[in-house]
Amino acid sequence: MTKRFRRQQRLLELLAAGDVWSVPALSKALDVSDETIRREIRALEPGGQVMRAHGTVRLARVETEGSFAVRLQRNADAKHRIGCAVAPLVADGQAIYIDASTTGHYVAQALRDHRDLTVVTNAVGVATELGGRNGNRVLLAGGEMDYDYRACFDQTATDFLSLSTPSLAIISVEAVNLDHGFTSYHAGEARVCRLMVSRARSVLIAVDASKFGRHGTLTVADFQSVDLVVADCPPPDGYDAVLTRTEWVTA
């Protein structure tokens, strides 16, 4: 990952909160010159990621997926099938991370008969599904609650998660495309998932067919970082060429 790419990702994270920023404020936040910020903005504009107006810049479109309860019902059958397909890939006694996505919630439900799991998560729903049963041990990252996600993404949560070393990270994303890999719209979720991709021995992406071809804002993982994809569809055209080291399971 190049220095410039990291700078663009950090710029997008700042904008993802929904605020309008001036160029000088962004240059100060990123500790670079105003001209460097302008150059990055010019690079991001053609992809429709940012918009300039009267000396300020913001995300061209603030994407939201709705409340957790609403998203839990969206593509529910596909997510249920994905959860059921993930469950046999997890062994009793394994140490795993499950993210705060609604797909992750369905995965947790599908794992309720597993035993002696060590489950690292920042999602309250995952902890509720798997904690206190079958000898499971749940390590819940706390901090300030994001109520739309029923999870914690702040510095307290990331500090806790940075100490974990799960053998498998189970992550979902909001968009997958050939140009940018696996991406998210939520800055906190993207940051936490990137961290767990770096900490886990293996990475499993669980994603339904609606996510392919979409354009997210913030990188979660590139194709080379992922060991396994579980989806409710075969690989779309072109994905075999980029997922050369990744196993694909169709739910």
Short mmCIF file of N, CA, C and O in Angstrom, two decimals, residues 9 22 30 43 49 56 59 97-98 114 117 132 136 145 148 161 181 191 206 228 232:
data_model
loop_
_atom_site.label_atom_id
_atom_site.label_comp_id
_atom_site.label_asym_id
_atom_site.label_seq_id
_atom_site.Cartn_x
_atom_site.Cartn_y
_atom_site.Cartn_z
N GLN A 9 -6.91 7.36 1.64
CA GLN A 9 -7.83 6.66 2.51
C GLN A 9 -8.10 7.45 3.79
O GLN A 9 -9.23 7.53 4.27
N SER A 22 -12.45 22.39 4.75
CA SER A 22 -11.69 23.27 3.88
C SER A 22 -10.37 22.60 3.54
O SER A 22 -9.90 21.70 4.26
N LEU A 30 -3.77 16.21 7.96
CA LEU A 30 -2.93 15.18 7.36
C LEU A 30 -1.45 15.56 7.33
O LEU A 30 -0.62 14.77 6.86
N ALA A 43 -7.54 13.74 -7.82
CA ALA A 43 -7.43 12.32 -8.15
C ALA A 43 -8.68 11.55 -7.78
O ALA A 43 -9.05 10.58 -8.45
N GLN A 49 -15.98 10.14 -5.79
CA GLN A 49 -15.85 9.95 -4.35
C GLN A 49 -15.94 11.24 -3.56
O GLN A 49 -16.42 11.24 -2.42
N THR A 56 -14.45 24.29 -0.35
CA THR A 56 -14.60 23.18 0.60
C THR A 56 -14.69 21.87 -0.16
O THR A 56 -14.87 21.84 -1.38
N LEU A 59 -17.63 14.35 0.87
CA LEU A 59 -17.94 13.17 0.09
C LEU A 59 -19.03 13.50 -0.91
O LEU A 59 -19.98 14.21 -0.59
N TYR A 97 -12.62 -14.05 15.03
CA TYR A 97 -13.19 -12.71 15.11
C TYR A 97 -14.41 -12.67 14.20
O TYR A 97 -14.37 -13.18 13.08
N ILE A 98 -15.51 -12.08 14.69
CA ILE A 98 -16.70 -11.84 13.87
C ILE A 98 -17.00 -10.35 13.92
O ILE A 98 -17.06 -9.76 15.00
N HIS A 114 -21.83 -24.69 18.04
CA HIS A 114 -20.40 -24.93 18.22
C HIS A 114 -20.02 -24.85 19.70
O HIS A 114 -20.71 -24.20 20.49
N LEU A 117 -15.66 -22.13 21.63
CA LEU A 117 -15.10 -21.09 20.78
C LEU A 117 -14.54 -19.96 21.64
O LEU A 117 -15.07 -19.65 22.72
N GLY A 132 -22.01 -17.32 26.87
CA GLY A 132 -22.76 -18.04 27.89
C GLY A 132 -23.35 -19.36 27.44
O GLY A 132 -24.31 -19.85 28.04
N ASN A 136 -18.31 -21.46 25.37
CA ASN A 136 -17.67 -20.40 24.58
C ASN A 136 -17.12 -19.31 25.48
O ASN A 136 -17.68 -19.00 26.53
N MET A 145 -20.80 3.28 22.12
CA MET A 145 -21.65 2.50 21.24
C MET A 145 -22.10 3.30 20.02
O MET A 145 -22.54 4.44 20.13
N ASP A 148 -26.53 2.57 15.53
CA ASP A 148 -26.98 2.05 14.24
C ASP A 148 -26.35 0.70 13.92
O ASP A 148 -26.93 -0.10 13.18
N LEU A 161 -8.92 -4.59 20.45
CA LEU A 161 -8.83 -5.55 19.35
C LEU A 161 -7.40 -5.73 18.85
O LEU A 161 -7.04 -6.81 18.36
N GLY A 181 -11.21 -3.80 -4.63
CA GLY A 181 -11.27 -4.90 -3.69
C GLY A 181 -12.50 -4.82 -2.80
O GLY A 181 -13.59 -4.47 -3.23
N ARG A 191 -12.01 0.73 9.47
CA ARG A 191 -10.77 0.76 10.25
C ARG A 191 -10.62 -0.50 11.10
O ARG A 191 -9.55 -1.12 11.15
N ALA A 206 -17.48 -12.85 4.00
CA ALA A 206 -18.83 -13.37 3.79
C ALA A 206 -19.66 -12.26 3.18
O ALA A 206 -19.85 -11.21 3.80
N LEU A 228 -10.49 -16.77 1.85
CA LEU A 228 -11.71 -17.48 1.55
C LEU A 228 -12.85 -16.49 1.37
O LEU A 228 -12.99 -15.54 2.16
N ASP A 232 -23.36 -16.11 -1.84
CA ASP A 232 -24.54 -16.84 -2.29
C ASP A 232 -24.61 -16.94 -3.80
O ASP A 232 -25.67 -17.20 -4.36
#
